[in-house]
C-alpha positions as a LaTeX table, in Angstrom:
\begin{tabular}{lrrr}
\hline
Residue & $x$ (\AA) & $y$ (\AA) & $z$ (\AA) \\
\hline
Unk1 & $-42.28$ & $-0.22$ & 47.85 \\
Unk2 & $-43.23$ & 2.12 & 45.05 \\
Unk3 & $-45.70$ & 0.52 & 42.65 \\
Unk4 & $-43.93$ & 0.70 & 39.28 \\
Unk5 & $-47.20$ & 0.02 & 37.51 \\
Unk6 & $-47.76$ & 3.78 & 37.59 \\
Unk7 & $-44.35$ & 5.12 & 36.64 \\
Unk8 & $-45.78$ & 6.61 & 33.46 \\
Unk9 & $-48.05$ & 9.43 & 34.54 \\
Unk10 & $-50.43$ & 10.67 & 31.87 \\
Unk11 & $-53.21$ & 13.17 & 32.31 \\
Unk12 & $-55.89$ & 10.80 & 31.09 \\
Unk13 & $-59.47$ & 10.39 & 32.18 \\
Unk14 & $-62.85$ & 9.14 & 30.97 \\
Unk15 & $-62.45$ & 10.91 & 27.63 \\
Unk16 & $-59.35$ & 8.81 & 26.93 \\
Unk17 & $-61.20$ & 5.56 & 27.53 \\
Unk18 & $-64.03$ & 6.75 & 25.34 \\
Unk19 & $-61.58$ & 7.22 & 22.42 \\
Unk20 & $-60.04$ & 3.80 & 23.01 \\
Unk21 & $-62.28$ & 1.71 & 20.72 \\
Unk22 & $-62.13$ & $-1.34$ & 22.98 \\
Unk23 & $-64.39$ & $-3.20$ & 25.40 \\
Unk24 & $-63.87$ & $-3.01$ & 29.12 \\
Unk25 & $-62.50$ & $-6.09$ & 30.83 \\
Unk26 & $-62.43$ & $-6.49$ & 34.59 \\
Unk27 & $-59.21$ & $-8.04$ & 35.91 \\
Unk28 & $-58.02$ & $-9.03$ & 39.38 \\
Unk29 & $-54.53$ & $-8.19$ & 40.65 \\
Unk30 & $-52.16$ & $-10.29$ & 42.73 \\
Unk31 & $-50.55$ & $-7.14$ & 44.18 \\
Unk32 & $-52.74$ & $-4.08$ & 44.76 \\
Unk33 & $-52.41$ & $-0.99$ & 42.60 \\
Unk34 & $-51.04$ & 2.25 & 44.02 \\
Unk35 & $-54.49$ & 3.25 & 45.27 \\
Unk36 & $-54.78$ & $-0.07$ & 47.13 \\
Unk37 & $-57.25$ & $-1.67$ & 44.69 \\
Unk38 & $-56.96$ & $-5.30$ & 43.62 \\
Unk39 & $-59.47$ & $-4.96$ & 40.81 \\
Unk40 & $-58.92$ & $-2.91$ & 37.64 \\
Unk41 & $-60.60$ & $-2.02$ & 34.36 \\
Unk42 & $-58.40$ & $-3.19$ & 31.47 \\
Unk43 & $-58.70$ & $-2.11$ & 27.87 \\
Unk44 & $-56.59$ & $-3.03$ & 24.83 \\
Unk45 & $-57.08$ & $-1.03$ & 21.69 \\
Unk46 & $-55.82$ & 1.92 & 19.68 \\
Unk47 & $-55.64$ & 5.64 & 20.29 \\
Unk48 & $-54.76$ & 7.78 & 17.28 \\
Unk49 & $-53.26$ & 4.74 & 15.55 \\
Unk50 & $-51.09$ & 3.71 & 18.52 \\
Unk51 & $-51.71$ & 0.27 & 20.07 \\
Unk52 & $-52.17$ & 0.61 & 23.82 \\
Unk53 & $-53.06$ & $-1.32$ & 26.94 \\
Unk54 & $-54.61$ & 0.75 & 29.72 \\
Unk55 & $-55.61$ & $-0.10$ & 33.31 \\
Unk56 & $-57.40$ & 1.96 & 35.93 \\
Unk57 & $-59.39$ & 1.43 & 39.12 \\
Unk58 & $-62.37$ & 3.29 & 37.68 \\
Unk59 & $-63.46$ & 5.12 & 34.54 \\
Unk60 & $-62.69$ & 8.46 & 36.15 \\
Unk61 & $-59.33$ & 7.30 & 37.61 \\
Unk62 & $-55.96$ & 8.07 & 36.04 \\
Unk63 & $-54.95$ & 4.97 & 34.05 \\
Unk64 & $-51.60$ & 3.28 & 33.72 \\
Unk65 & $-50.92$ & 3.13 & 29.98 \\
Unk66 & $-48.61$ & 0.72 & 28.20 \\
Unk67 & $-47.59$ & 1.05 & 24.55 \\
Unk68 & $-47.22$ & $-1.84$ & 22.14 \\
Unk69 & $-43.55$ & $-2.82$ & 21.95 \\
Unk70 & $-42.79$ & $-4.18$ & 18.44 \\
Unk71 & $-39.19$ & $-5.22$ & 19.21 \\
Unk72 & $-40.16$ & $-7.19$ & 22.34 \\
Unk73 & $-43.16$ & $-8.69$ & 20.56 \\
Unk74 & $-41.00$ & $-9.76$ & 17.63 \\
Unk75 & $-38.38$ & $-11.25$ & 19.94 \\
Unk76 & $-40.87$ & $-13.21$ & 22.03 \\
Unk77 & $-43.61$ & $-14.16$ & 19.61 \\
Unk78 & $-46.15$ & $-12.61$ & 22.02 \\
Unk79 & $-47.98$ & $-9.28$ & 21.97 \\
Unk80 & $-45.99$ & $-7.23$ & 24.51 \\
Unk81 & $-46.85$ & $-3.83$ & 25.93 \\
Unk82 & $-44.59$ & $-1.72$ & 28.09 \\
Unk83 & $-43.31$ & 1.57 & 29.39 \\
Unk84 & $-40.30$ & 2.82 & 31.38 \\
Unk85 & $-38.71$ & $-0.60$ & 31.73 \\
Unk86 & $-41.96$ & $-2.42$ & 32.60 \\
Unk87 & $-43.28$ & $-5.21$ & 30.40 \\
Unk88 & $-46.86$ & $-6.53$ & 30.28 \\
Unk89 & $-46.67$ & $-10.07$ & 28.91 \\
Unk90 & $-49.58$ & $-12.39$ & 28.08 \\
Unk91 & $-49.63$ & $-15.38$ & 30.45 \\
Unk92 & $-52.63$ & $-17.12$ & 28.89 \\
Unk93 & $-55.81$ & $-16.12$ & 27.08 \\
Unk94 & $-57.09$ & $-13.87$ & 29.92 \\
Unk95 & $-54.07$ & $-13.31$ & 32.20 \\
Unk96 & $-50.92$ & $-11.20$ & 32.18 \\
Unk97 & $-47.57$ & $-10.97$ & 33.95 \\
Unk98 & $-46.15$ & $-7.50$ & 34.52 \\
Unk99 & $-42.47$ & $-7.13$ & 35.45 \\
Unk100 & $-39.68$ & $-4.55$ & 35.64 \\
Unk101 & $-36.31$ & $-6.37$ & 35.34 \\
Unk102 & $-33.59$ & $-5.30$ & 37.77 \\
Unk103 & $-30.68$ & $-7.64$ & 37.06 \\
Unk104 & $-29.81$ & $-7.73$ & 34.34 \\
Unk105 & $-31.76$ & $-4.61$ & 33.36 \\
Unk106 & $-32.06$ & $-5.67$ & 29.74 \\
Unk107 & $-34.80$ & $-5.77$ & 27.16 \\
Unk108 & $-36.64$ & $-8.91$ & 26.09 \\
Unk109 & $-34.35$ & $-10.93$ & 23.86 \\
Unk110 & $-31.13$ & $-9.49$ & 25.31 \\
Unk111 & $-30.58$ & $-11.57$ & 28.44 \\
Unk112 & $-32.01$ & $-13.89$ & 31.08 \\
Unk113 & $-33.65$ & $-11.99$ & 33.91 \\
Unk114 & $-32.70$ & $-12.81$ & 37.49 \\
Unk115 & $-34.29$ & $-10.21$ & 39.80 \\
Unk116 & $-37.06$ & $-7.62$ & 39.46 \\
Unk117 & $-37.88$ & $-4.15$ & 40.70 \\
Unk118 & $-41.55$ & $-4.99$ & 40.33 \\
Unk119 & $-43.62$ & $-8.09$ & 39.56 \\
Unk120 & $-47.38$ & $-8.52$ & 39.38 \\
Unk121 & $-50.02$ & $-10.80$ & 37.92 \\
Unk122 & $-53.54$ & $-9.96$ & 36.79 \\
Unk123 & $-56.29$ & $-12.05$ & 35.31 \\
Unk124 & $-59.95$ & $-11.96$ & 34.39 \\
Unk125 & $-60.21$ & $-15.28$ & 36.25 \\
Unk126 & $-60.18$ & $-14.61$ & 39.98 \\
Unk127 & $-59.38$ & $-18.28$ & 40.71 \\
Unk128 & $-56.02$ & $-17.92$ & 38.97 \\
Unk129 & $-55.07$ & $-15.11$ & 41.34 \\
Unk130 & $-55.64$ & $-17.43$ & 44.31 \\
Unk131 & $-53.21$ & $-20.00$ & 42.89 \\
Unk132 & $-50.49$ & $-17.45$ & 42.13 \\
Unk133 & $-47.85$ & $-15.76$ & 44.30 \\
Unk134 & $-45.02$ & $-13.30$ & 43.64 \\
Unk135 & $-42.33$ & $-15.98$ & 43.46 \\
Unk136 & $-44.31$ & $-17.89$ & 40.84 \\
Unk137 & $-44.66$ & $-14.69$ & 38.82 \\
Unk138 & $-40.92$ & $-14.02$ & 38.96 \\
Unk139 & $-40.04$ & $-17.65$ & 38.18 \\
Unk140 & $-42.35$ & $-17.57$ & 35.18 \\
Unk141 & $-40.76$ & $-14.33$ & 33.94 \\
Unk142 & $-37.25$ & $-15.77$ & 34.37 \\
Unk143 & $-38.22$ & $-18.89$ & 32.46 \\
Unk144 & $-39.90$ & $-16.75$ & 29.78 \\
Unk145 & $-36.69$ & $-14.73$ & 29.24 \\
Unk146 & $-34.62$ & $-17.93$ & 29.24 \\
Unk147 & $-36.81$ & $-19.59$ & 26.60 \\
Unk148 & $-36.27$ & $-16.61$ & 24.32 \\
Unk149 & $-32.49$ & $-16.61$ & 24.81 \\
Unk150 & $-31.93$ & $-20.35$ & 24.58 \\
Unk151 & $-34.98$ & $-21.83$ & 22.90 \\
Unk152 & $-35.16$ & $-19.73$ & 19.76 \\
Unk153 & $-38.58$ & $-18.30$ & 20.57 \\
Unk154 & $-39.42$ & $-15.43$ & 18.24 \\
Unk155 & $-36.10$ & $-15.62$ & 16.38 \\
Unk156 & $-36.05$ & $-14.46$ & 12.77 \\
Unk157 & $-35.52$ & $-17.12$ & 10.07 \\
Unk158 & $-31.93$ & $-17.36$ & 8.80 \\
Unk159 & $-31.23$ & $-15.90$ & 5.37 \\
Unk160 & $-27.89$ & $-17.53$ & 4.59 \\
Unk161 & $-27.70$ & $-15.86$ & 1.17 \\
Unk162 & $-28.40$ & $-12.32$ & 2.41 \\
Unk163 & $-26.24$ & $-9.67$ & 4.08 \\
Unk164 & $-28.31$ & $-9.28$ & 7.27 \\
Unk165 & $-26.45$ & $-9.96$ & 10.52 \\
Unk166 & $-27.45$ & $-9.62$ & 14.19 \\
Unk167 & $-24.92$ & $-8.05$ & 16.57 \\
Unk168 & $-24.26$ & $-9.26$ & 20.10 \\
Unk169 & $-23.46$ & $-5.74$ & 21.32 \\
Unk170 & $-25.98$ & $-3.42$ & 19.70 \\
Unk171 & $-24.41$ & $-0.04$ & 20.43 \\
Unk172 & $-22.44$ & 0.41 & 17.24 \\
Unk173 & $-22.18$ & 4.09 & 16.34 \\
Unk174 & $-22.20$ & 7.25 & 18.49 \\
Unk175 & $-24.12$ & 5.53 & 21.29 \\
Unk176 & $-26.92$ & 4.41 & 18.95 \\
Unk177 & $-28.14$ & 0.80 & 19.13 \\
Unk178 & $-29.01$ & $-1.35$ & 16.13 \\
Unk179 & $-30.87$ & $-4.66$ & 16.19 \\
Unk180 & $-29.37$ & $-5.71$ & 12.87 \\
Unk181 & $-26.75$ & $-4.58$ & 10.37 \\
Unk182 & $-25.78$ & $-5.27$ & 6.77 \\
Unk183 & $-22.32$ & $-6.69$ & 6.10 \\
Unk184 & $-21.31$ & $-6.86$ & 2.46 \\
Unk185 & $-18.25$ & $-9.09$ & 2.03 \\
Unk186 & $-16.25$ & $-8.99$ & $-1.19$ \\
Unk187 & $-13.95$ & $-11.90$ & $-0.47$ \\
Unk188 & $-10.29$ & $-11.06$ & $-0.67$ \\
Unk189 & $-11.01$ & $-7.39$ & $-1.35$ \\
Unk190 & $-13.08$ & $-5.53$ & 1.22 \\
Unk191 & $-15.85$ & $-5.70$ & 3.79 \\
Unk192 & $-18.52$ & $-3.00$ & 4.11 \\
Unk193 & $-20.49$ & $-2.58$ & 7.35 \\
Unk194 & $-23.75$ & $-0.68$ & 6.80 \\
Unk195 & $-26.02$ & 0.67 & 9.54 \\
Unk196 & $-29.66$ & 1.65 & 9.13 \\
Unk197 & $-28.89$ & 5.31 & 9.96 \\
Unk198 & $-26.83$ & 5.59 & 6.76 \\
Unk199 & $-23.43$ & 5.25 & 8.42 \\
Unk200 & $-21.05$ & 2.77 & 6.85 \\
Unk201 & $-17.47$ & 1.62 & 7.42 \\
Unk202 & $-15.12$ & 0.04 & 4.91 \\
Unk203 & $-12.56$ & $-2.60$ & 5.92 \\
Unk204 & $-9.66$ & $-3.55$ & 3.63 \\
Unk205 & $-8.47$ & $-7.13$ & 3.12 \\
Unk206 & $-5.20$ & $-8.10$ & 4.84 \\
Unk207 & $-3.84$ & $-10.70$ & 2.43 \\
Unk208 & $-0.63$ & $-11.62$ & 4.25 \\
Unk209 & $-2.07$ & $-12.09$ & 7.75 \\
Unk210 & $-5.19$ & $-13.79$ & 6.35 \\
Unk211 & $-2.95$ & $-16.43$ & 4.80 \\
Unk212 & $-1.02$ & $-16.88$ & 8.06 \\
Unk213 & $-4.14$ & $-17.18$ & 10.25 \\
Unk214 & $-6.18$ & $-19.26$ & 7.83 \\
Unk215 & $-9.10$ & $-16.85$ & 8.12 \\
Unk216 & $-10.02$ & $-13.73$ & 6.14 \\
Unk217 & $-9.10$ & $-10.57$ & 8.08 \\
Unk218 & $-10.12$ & $-7.01$ & 7.18 \\
Unk219 & $-8.72$ & $-3.76$ & 8.63 \\
Unk220 & $-10.68$ & $-0.51$ & 8.97 \\
Unk221 & $-7.41$ & 1.49 & 8.91 \\
Unk222 & $-6.95$ & 5.04 & 10.14 \\
Unk223 & $-4.91$ & 3.91 & 13.15 \\
Unk224 & $-8.15$ & 2.69 & 14.78 \\
Unk225 & $-6.87$ & $-0.88$ & 15.30 \\
Unk226 & $-10.26$ & $-2.41$ & 14.49 \\
Unk227 & $-10.52$ & $-5.63$ & 12.50 \\
Unk228 & $-13.14$ & $-8.00$ & 11.11 \\
Unk229 & $-12.42$ & $-11.74$ & 11.20 \\
Unk230 & $-14.74$ & $-13.57$ & 8.78 \\
Unk231 & $-15.18$ & $-17.10$ & 10.15 \\
Unk232 & $-17.76$ & $-17.92$ & 7.49 \\
Unk233 & $-20.51$ & $-16.18$ & 5.55 \\
Unk234 & $-22.68$ & $-16.73$ & 8.66 \\
Unk235 & $-20.42$ & $-15.31$ & 11.36 \\
Unk236 & $-18.05$ & $-12.34$ & 11.67 \\
Unk237 & $-16.00$ & $-11.28$ & 14.69 \\
Unk238 & $-15.14$ & $-7.60$ & 15.20 \\
Unk239 & $-12.07$ & $-6.93$ & 17.36 \\
Unk240 & $-10.49$ & $-3.76$ & 18.72 \\
Unk241 & $-6.96$ & $-3.63$ & 20.10 \\
Unk242 & $-7.16$ & $-0.95$ & 22.79 \\
Unk243 & $-3.69$ & $-1.46$ & 24.28 \\
Unk244 & $-2.02$ & 0.69 & 21.64 \\
Unk245 & $-0.66$ & $-1.76$ & 19.04 \\
Unk246 & $-1.95$ & $-3.19$ & 15.78 \\
Unk247 & $-2.81$ & $-6.77$ & 14.93 \\
Unk248 & 0.56 & $-8.44$ & 14.45 \\
Unk249 & 2.24 & $-6.29$ & 17.08 \\
Unk250 & 0.03 & $-6.97$ & 20.09 \\
Unk251 & $-1.29$ & $-9.93$ & 22.05 \\
Unk252 & $-4.98$ & $-10.20$ & 23.01 \\
Unk253 & $-5.20$ & $-8.79$ & 26.53 \\
Unk254 & $-7.54$ & $-7.53$ & 29.22 \\
Unk255 & $-8.32$ & $-4.22$ & 27.51 \\
Unk256 & $-9.12$ & $-5.64$ & 24.07 \\
Unk257 & $-12.79$ & $-5.91$ & 23.10 \\
Unk258 & $-14.83$ & $-7.88$ & 20.58 \\
Unk259 & $-18.30$ & $-7.98$ & 19.10 \\
Unk260 & $-19.95$ & $-10.85$ & 17.28 \\
Unk261 & $-22.20$ & $-10.76$ & 14.22 \\
Unk262 & $-24.22$ & $-13.75$ & 13.04 \\
Unk263 & $-27.02$ & $-14.34$ & 10.57 \\
Unk264 & $-28.82$ & $-16.60$ & 13.06 \\
Unk265 & $-30.46$ & $-14.59$ & 15.82 \\
Unk266 & $-30.59$ & $-17.71$ & 18.02 \\
Unk267 & $-26.80$ & $-17.94$ & 17.97 \\
Unk268 & $-26.50$ & $-14.33$ & 19.17 \\
Unk269 & $-29.01$ & $-14.89$ & 21.98 \\
Unk270 & $-27.16$ & $-18.00$ & 23.13 \\
Unk271 & $-23.89$ & $-16.11$ & 23.07 \\
Unk272 & $-25.28$ & $-13.35$ & 25.30 \\
Unk273 & $-26.11$ & $-15.81$ & 28.07 \\
Unk274 & $-23.19$ & $-18.22$ & 27.64 \\
Unk275 & $-19.89$ & $-17.21$ & 29.20 \\
Unk276 & $-18.41$ & $-20.42$ & 27.84 \\
Unk277 & $-19.17$ & $-19.35$ & 24.26 \\
Unk278 & $-17.86$ & $-15.85$ & 24.92 \\
Unk279 & $-14.64$ & $-17.33$ & 26.34 \\
Unk280 & $-14.24$ & $-19.47$ & 23.23 \\
Unk281 & $-14.33$ & $-16.37$ & 21.03 \\
Unk282 & $-11.87$ & $-14.69$ & 23.37 \\
Unk283 & $-9.57$ & $-17.72$ & 23.07 \\
Unk284 & $-9.77$ & $-17.61$ & 19.26 \\
Unk285 & $-8.75$ & $-13.96$ & 19.23 \\
Unk286 & $-5.95$ & $-14.67$ & 21.68 \\
Unk287 & $-4.66$ & $-17.46$ & 19.42 \\
Unk288 & $-4.94$ & $-15.40$ & 16.22 \\
Unk289 & $-3.24$ & $-12.42$ & 17.86 \\
Unk290 & $-0.34$ & $-14.53$ & 19.07 \\
Unk291 & 0.14 & $-16.19$ & 15.68 \\
Unk292 & 0.02 & $-12.81$ & 13.93 \\
Unk293 & 2.55 & $-11.35$ & 16.37 \\
Unk294 & 4.93 & $-14.30$ & 16.04 \\
Unk295 & 4.74 & $-14.13$ & 12.26 \\
Unk296 & 5.27 & $-10.36$ & 12.19 \\
Unk297 & 8.25 & $-10.55$ & 14.54 \\
Unk298 & 9.78 & $-13.42$ & 12.56 \\
Unk299 & 9.24 & $-11.62$ & 9.27 \\
Unk300 & 10.64 & $-8.38$ & 10.68 \\
Unk301 & 13.67 & $-10.21$ & 12.09 \\
Unk302 & 14.39 & $-11.80$ & 8.70 \\
Unk303 & 14.03 & $-8.46$ & 6.90 \\
Unk304 & 16.18 & $-6.72$ & 9.49 \\
Unk305 & 18.86 & $-9.40$ & 9.24 \\
Unk306 & 18.97 & $-8.92$ & 5.49 \\
Unk307 & 19.07 & $-5.14$ & 5.93 \\
Unk308 & 21.96 & $-5.41$ & 8.42 \\
Unk309 & 23.85 & $-7.66$ & 6.04 \\
Unk310 & 23.53 & $-5.14$ & 3.18 \\
Unk311 & 23.84 & $-1.92$ & 5.18 \\
Unk312 & 26.92 & 0.30 & 4.80 \\
Unk313 & 28.11 & 3.52 & 6.39 \\
Unk314 & 26.94 & 6.78 & 4.78 \\
Unk315 & 29.29 & 8.42 & 2.33 \\
Unk316 & 31.74 & 10.79 & 3.93 \\
Unk317 & 31.36 & 14.47 & 3.10 \\
Unk318 & 33.41 & 17.37 & 4.43 \\
Unk319 & 36.79 & 16.07 & 5.64 \\
Unk320 & 38.95 & 17.59 & 8.36 \\
Unk321 & 40.77 & 15.23 & 10.74 \\
Unk322 & 41.07 & 17.78 & 13.56 \\
Unk323 & 37.36 & 18.65 & 13.48 \\
Unk324 & 36.43 & 14.95 & 13.18 \\
Unk325 & 38.37 & 14.26 & 16.39 \\
Unk326 & 36.41 & 17.05 & 18.08 \\
Unk327 & 33.16 & 15.56 & 16.73 \\
Unk328 & 34.10 & 12.17 & 18.14 \\
Unk329 & 34.76 & 13.70 & 21.57 \\
Unk330 & 31.47 & 15.60 & 21.31 \\
Unk331 & 29.67 & 12.35 & 20.48 \\
Unk332 & 31.23 & 10.61 & 23.50 \\
Unk333 & 30.18 & 13.51 & 25.72 \\
Unk334 & 26.60 & 13.22 & 24.43 \\
Unk335 & 26.59 & 9.45 & 24.97 \\
Unk336 & 27.85 & 9.88 & 28.53 \\
Unk337 & 25.29 & 12.60 & 29.30 \\
Unk338 & 22.39 & 10.45 & 28.09 \\
Unk339 & 23.85 & 7.18 & 29.43 \\
Unk340 & 24.09 & 5.29 & 26.20 \\
Unk341 & 24.99 & 1.63 & 26.60 \\
Unk342 & 26.94 & 1.60 & 23.33 \\
Unk343 & 30.66 & 2.43 & 23.01 \\
Unk344 & 31.43 & 5.32 & 20.66 \\
Unk345 & 33.96 & 4.41 & 17.99 \\
Unk346 & 34.14 & 7.60 & 15.97 \\
Unk347 & 32.18 & 10.37 & 14.29 \\
Unk348 & 32.51 & 12.05 & 10.91 \\
Unk349 & 30.68 & 14.52 & 8.68 \\
Unk350 & 28.28 & 13.55 & 5.91 \\
Unk351 & 27.41 & 17.10 & 4.86 \\
Unk352 & 29.57 & 18.59 & 2.13 \\
Unk353 & 29.99 & 21.90 & 3.93 \\
Unk354 & 28.98 & 23.87 & 7.00 \\
Unk355 & 25.88 & 26.10 & 7.05 \\
Unk356 & 25.94 & 29.39 & 8.91 \\
Unk357 & 23.23 & 30.22 & 11.44 \\
Unk358 & 22.51 & 33.73 & 12.67 \\
Unk359 & 20.51 & 35.69 & 15.22 \\
Unk360 & 17.03 & 36.03 & 13.72 \\
Unk361 & 16.71 & 39.68 & 14.79 \\
Unk362 & 20.17 & 41.17 & 14.28 \\
Unk363 & 21.56 & 38.87 & 11.63 \\
Unk364 & 24.77 & 38.47 & 13.61 \\
Unk365 & 26.51 & 35.16 & 12.98 \\
Unk366 & 26.18 & 32.81 & 15.94 \\
Unk367 & 27.82 & 29.69 & 14.57 \\
Unk368 & 27.74 & 26.97 & 11.96 \\
Unk369 & 26.42 & 23.43 & 11.74 \\
Unk370 & 26.87 & 20.35 & 9.62 \\
Unk371 & 25.24 & 16.90 & 9.38 \\
Unk372 & 27.17 & 13.78 & 10.34 \\
Unk373 & 27.05 & 10.34 & 11.91 \\
Unk374 & 28.07 & 8.74 & 15.18 \\
Unk375 & 29.42 & 5.18 & 14.91 \\
Unk376 & 29.26 & 2.85 & 17.89 \\
Unk377 & 29.77 & $-0.72$ & 19.07 \\
Unk378 & 26.74 & $-2.46$ & 20.59 \\
Unk379 & 26.53 & $-4.98$ & 23.40 \\
Unk380 & 25.25 & $-7.64$ & 20.99 \\
Unk381 & 28.56 & $-7.51$ & 19.11 \\
Unk382 & 27.25 & $-5.59$ & 16.12 \\
Unk383 & 27.94 & $-2.00$ & 15.21 \\
Unk384 & 25.55 & 0.81 & 14.37 \\
Unk385 & 25.45 & 4.43 & 13.35 \\
Unk386 & 23.12 & 7.26 & 14.20 \\
Unk387 & 22.60 & 10.45 & 12.25 \\
Unk388 & 23.50 & 13.63 & 14.10 \\
Unk389 & 24.03 & 17.35 & 13.71 \\
Unk390 & 27.32 & 18.88 & 14.84 \\
Unk391 & 27.87 & 22.58 & 15.39 \\
Unk392 & 30.42 & 25.20 & 16.38 \\
Unk393 & 29.67 & 28.49 & 18.10 \\
Unk394 & 31.24 & 31.67 & 16.64 \\
Unk395 & 32.66 & 34.32 & 19.01 \\
Unk396 & 33.40 & 37.02 & 16.41 \\
Unk397 & 36.99 & 35.99 & 15.88 \\
Unk398 & 36.75 & 32.26 & 15.30 \\
Unk399 & 34.86 & 29.03 & 15.89 \\
Unk400 & 34.79 & 27.18 & 19.19 \\
Unk401 & 35.01 & 23.40 & 19.69 \\
Unk402 & 32.62 & 21.10 & 17.88 \\
Unk403 & 29.60 & 19.99 & 19.95 \\
Unk404 & 26.69 & 17.63 & 19.29 \\
Unk405 & 23.66 & 19.81 & 18.57 \\
Unk406 & 21.17 & 16.95 & 18.17 \\
Unk407 & 20.62 & 13.41 & 16.95 \\
Unk408 & 18.07 & 11.61 & 14.79 \\
Unk409 & 16.27 & 8.87 & 16.70 \\
Unk410 & 16.90 & 5.27 & 15.71 \\
Unk411 & 20.06 & 3.26 & 15.27 \\
Unk412 & 21.08 & 1.76 & 11.95 \\
Unk413 & 22.67 & $-1.59$ & 12.69 \\
Unk414 & 25.41 & $-3.06$ & 10.48 \\
Unk415 & 28.22 & $-5.57$ & 10.60 \\
Unk416 & 31.38 & $-4.23$ & 12.26 \\
Unk417 & 33.34 & $-5.50$ & 9.24 \\
Unk418 & 32.15 & $-2.45$ & 7.35 \\
Unk419 & 33.19 & 0.02 & 10.04 \\
Unk420 & 36.63 & 1.42 & 9.21 \\
\hline
\end{tabular}
């Protein structure tokens, strides 16, 4: 198997070591290096202001070089070096574990490791090599990652008064990851999400649904269907409805997604490795979505009932009984063609007069049109009307029969009492 210790290839030699401002240390390897050696020169120091750890079989040999990783070091409370997915982690005062996580392939502080592409152990104490094996190395690395995720190792202190939050999913804007964000909450007004690259997003308070759900909800707007649920000043849930409907019109389904922000980094780490906690957030969103939908539908139904009660037919315009009969027949023909379930009662004109339409090139009159309505009886026992355009073709001597030229989408429901 390829030795991942040497993934990073740098053209470095004795001159590099001479610039390294560090003392040589001889270490012994559990697994041999790529050149088959089980003994290496190790140096830790700086080169041009960059903290590095370097290992090579000899002074003239090409070294494997690992750069100080501030994020991993901060997350673990240890001085971590790494490159290309490999981490060099202090095991004790003169020993190190070196691993390349495979599943999950995540950074330190973002998950509990399970399997590895590469695992090795090296120490200045040869006796420690004899007592170590690859399984012990991997078990130690797994436990190390677990302690960080569940034990609070290296977690930042909580600033409950500040605006700093840690996200569960770090990729927040145009594929860029952020370890922390600022969320400025002006209760009952707006929420401002600020990223370190200067990007910010403003969410507006949803007073009505917040009252219904018993939790402050903010909407980013712009038909994006993204919302912030503020559980407390410590925790905020971001939710996106990807199925095509807004909060209040959609349930929480398979394609909806959430992110979680918390001021306590330990809470975020625990969430990342706890399906139970993730499911609880999912359940909350499912419950809130259902309550919002039920409320919206109930409110809409009440408003619609009131609208139906007060709705009347449009005022009649141009009047001609013979042409109205033709319009009614034209409406029935349209309904039959498009398989309407409603029964056409009648049609009449709402426009005050006809408008002439002509050939755009020659100016020759082609016909005339007028606005009107189609009145119908519904299967639920109510009546409704739909706005339409009626027209007549002109043959040079006179007008032909009235036909339905088009309709406006959407029925306007009303009580049949008002249909005469």
